[in-house]
Amino acid sequence: MTDLAWIDAALTAARPQALGALLRYFRDLDAAEEAFQEACLRALGNWPRNGPPRDPAAWLIFVGRNAAIDQVRHRARRQPLPPDELISDLEDTESAMAERLDGSHYRDDVLRLLFICCHPGLPATQQIALALRIVSGLPVRRIARAFLVGESAMEQRITRAKARIAGADVPFEAPGPVERAERLAAVSAMIYLVFNEGYSAAGDDTSRRAPLCDEAIRLARLLLRLFPAEPEIMGLTALLLLQHSRAPARFDAAGGVVLLEDQVRTLWNREMIAEGLALIDKAMRHRRTGPYQVQAAIAALHARASRPEETDWAQIDLLYATLERLQPSPVVTLNRSVAVAKTLGPEAALALIGPLEPRLSGYFHFFGVKGALLMQLGRADDARCAFGQAIALANTAAEAAHIRQHLDRLAPDPDQKRD
Amino acid sequence: MLYAILCYDSEDVVCSWTKEQDAAAMARLGVVQRKLAAEGRLGPVARLLPTTAATTVRKGAEPLVIDGPFAETKEQLLGFYIVECESLDQAIGTAGDLARASSSSGAYEIRPLAVFRPGDLGA
């Protein structure tokens, strides 16, 4: 690996810690970002010559903080800065002091940084955009592309979000245990949203959005490294890995949706599955069940089945029932109906989703599932009607095309035959 | 004489590699491995999953299971086993047997493997 590639990876890895600590010093996102940029520039000049420091994040925090303080002094005194060579000669002292920086603050710093991005005053899309910009350091151009908006529109959105946060009363003190638990939940949800933004993309869109899934996984891993004994974060990380492991099999060459049971399972990423399974196994030993763990456990049962027929649907049904208790939602019940259809048959599944219709009358997947169940029961006309509603509610062309395939499989519509 | 060559690196950095960076590193290592294999000098090769996937069994009269790895820096890596296990529970059981058999202080860290090549030695 070249120096530059290594430094690039090291800067990306150190970014959340370094930026989090700089934010603690400056209490201002823009100032922290500027200081971090300056530190990165100096790292690019310095590390190839002197070798990478033992703790890149500590180095960047120290150098970034001093550079910003120098700037303030410089402006105050109107004196020229010492030449760059002189600053570089201080390298040995700098790194020695950087080594002494207290690493125990990192955890709260990063948590605070993530928490600021998922400020409840911001809409979800702004939370995601801000996290991707501030925590991950993704260029605005790439974030804009993922959200399918222009670069200047995204720039504006991020600026507005920052202004909103600057105006809000954001606490900078280390959070207490209760508040920390709340923050962890908010941050986990934000990471989950980043992932979904990438995951829910249509087939023709996946290459553009898949990096969001990778980034969400990176953030989840980071959070897990900060809180290595939190089962829900193990569960979240496992869930994202297990879902993303199926990415290469989810769409066909034409960008069409491939259902789980039709996916070529040898395309699934075994390494991600192995890590996901290891994490969910570990999480379950804590006996502190949470929604992410249950969802990961469901994904794990799919991952463990090498053929669709080997899927343990009874266990999946039980897990969905647990999820309904932990996090009641019509969408969870809808998902459970798929497992119920496999274990008790389509009739029972249809009875389960019947009461959901008033609340899910605008939900594409509701009518997709309903149509599929009716089709299994041989009620072609009712199925056709449900599929028609699904198409009307489809979010992407791929979704609509997928439902049309179902319609094609049904017996031809007698009304159409008369035409 | 056989030598173990243990790989240490910054996990923060390695986990930040892009897929392309990771694949490039693995490809370069593959070149070295193929040369060693051709010379009949390559034994088992394993890549471990990240430390976040680890579990630690601390030695003691009743071995203690914790989310690892929290091995202390004063403890050195003395060797390792590669054992086939059906589940984490079974792996913990096996590590517990080892811990009871050698219950000084210390720990066994259970790290799932990402890649395992059994090697060409003794052929």
Tab-separated table of N, CA, C and O in Angstrom, chain A residues 120 122 132 134 146 160 164 190 193 251 344 352 358 372 383 389-390 392:
chain	number	residue	atom	x	y	z
A	120	PRO	N	-32.473	16.176	17.560
A	120	PRO	CA	-33.895	15.914	17.301
A	120	PRO	C	-34.599	17.060	16.570
A	120	PRO	O	-35.659	16.861	15.978
A	122	LEU	N	-33.662	18.335	13.893
A	122	LEU	CA	-33.421	18.217	12.454
A	122	LEU	C	-34.232	17.070	11.862
A	122	LEU	O	-34.366	16.026	12.495
A	132	LEU	N	-22.940	12.253	7.615
A	132	LEU	CA	-22.049	11.819	6.536
A	132	LEU	C	-20.994	12.877	6.249
A	132	LEU	O	-19.851	12.561	5.918
A	134	ILE	N	-19.992	15.458	8.517
A	134	ILE	CA	-19.164	15.790	9.673
A	134	ILE	C	-18.401	14.573	10.193
A	134	ILE	O	-17.189	14.626	10.402
A	146	ALA	N	-26.155	10.637	-3.497
A	146	ALA	CA	-26.913	9.595	-2.810
A	146	ALA	C	-28.360	10.020	-2.585
A	146	ALA	O	-29.267	9.200	-2.620
A	160	ARG	N	-27.708	24.859	6.555
A	160	ARG	CA	-28.887	25.150	7.377
A	160	ARG	C	-28.888	24.291	8.633
A	160	ARG	O	-29.182	24.764	9.725
A	164	ARG	N	-28.746	25.609	12.456
A	164	ARG	CA	-29.779	25.210	13.398
A	164	ARG	C	-29.151	24.689	14.688
A	164	ARG	O	-29.597	24.995	15.788
A	190	MET	N	-29.777	6.704	13.948
A	190	MET	CA	-29.237	7.489	12.841
A	190	MET	C	-28.398	6.596	11.912
A	190	MET	O	-28.505	6.689	10.678
A	193	LEU	N	-30.640	4.612	9.851
A	193	LEU	CA	-31.216	5.426	8.778
A	193	LEU	C	-30.235	5.584	7.620
A	193	LEU	O	-30.625	5.510	6.452
A	251	PHE	N	-30.581	-7.862	-6.743
A	251	PHE	CA	-31.112	-7.354	-8.012
A	251	PHE	C	-30.546	-8.168	-9.160
A	251	PHE	O	-29.396	-8.621	-9.107
A	344	LEU	N	-48.197	-21.628	8.986
A	344	LEU	CA	-49.621	-21.959	9.166
A	344	LEU	C	-50.424	-21.850	7.868
A	344	LEU	O	-51.599	-22.192	7.842
A	352	LEU	N	-54.135	-12.396	9.713
A	352	LEU	CA	-53.244	-11.572	10.546
A	352	LEU	C	-53.125	-10.147	9.994
A	352	LEU	O	-53.120	-9.183	10.754
A	358	PRO	N	-56.349	-0.472	7.379
A	358	PRO	CA	-56.574	0.972	7.542
A	358	PRO	C	-55.280	1.753	7.779
A	358	PRO	O	-55.121	2.860	7.270
A	372	ALA	N	-49.729	-11.418	-2.891
A	372	ALA	CA	-49.028	-12.706	-2.953
A	372	ALA	C	-49.803	-13.772	-2.184
A	372	ALA	O	-49.917	-14.926	-2.629
A	383	ALA	N	-56.304	-10.953	-5.940
A	383	ALA	CA	-54.861	-10.754	-6.013
A	383	ALA	C	-54.538	-9.649	-7.009
A	383	ALA	O	-53.741	-8.746	-6.729
A	389	GLN	N	-53.139	-2.051	-6.615
A	389	GLN	CA	-52.923	-1.021	-5.593
A	389	GLN	C	-51.435	-0.870	-5.270
A	389	GLN	O	-50.939	0.229	-5.052
A	390	ALA	N	-50.727	-2.018	-5.245
A	390	ALA	CA	-49.288	-1.992	-4.954
A	390	ALA	C	-48.555	-1.173	-6.014
A	390	ALA	O	-47.726	-0.319	-5.691
A	392	ALA	N	-49.651	1.152	-7.858
A	392	ALA	CA	-49.947	2.572	-7.702
A	392	ALA	C	-49.101	3.201	-6.591
A	392	ALA	O	-48.843	4.396	-6.607
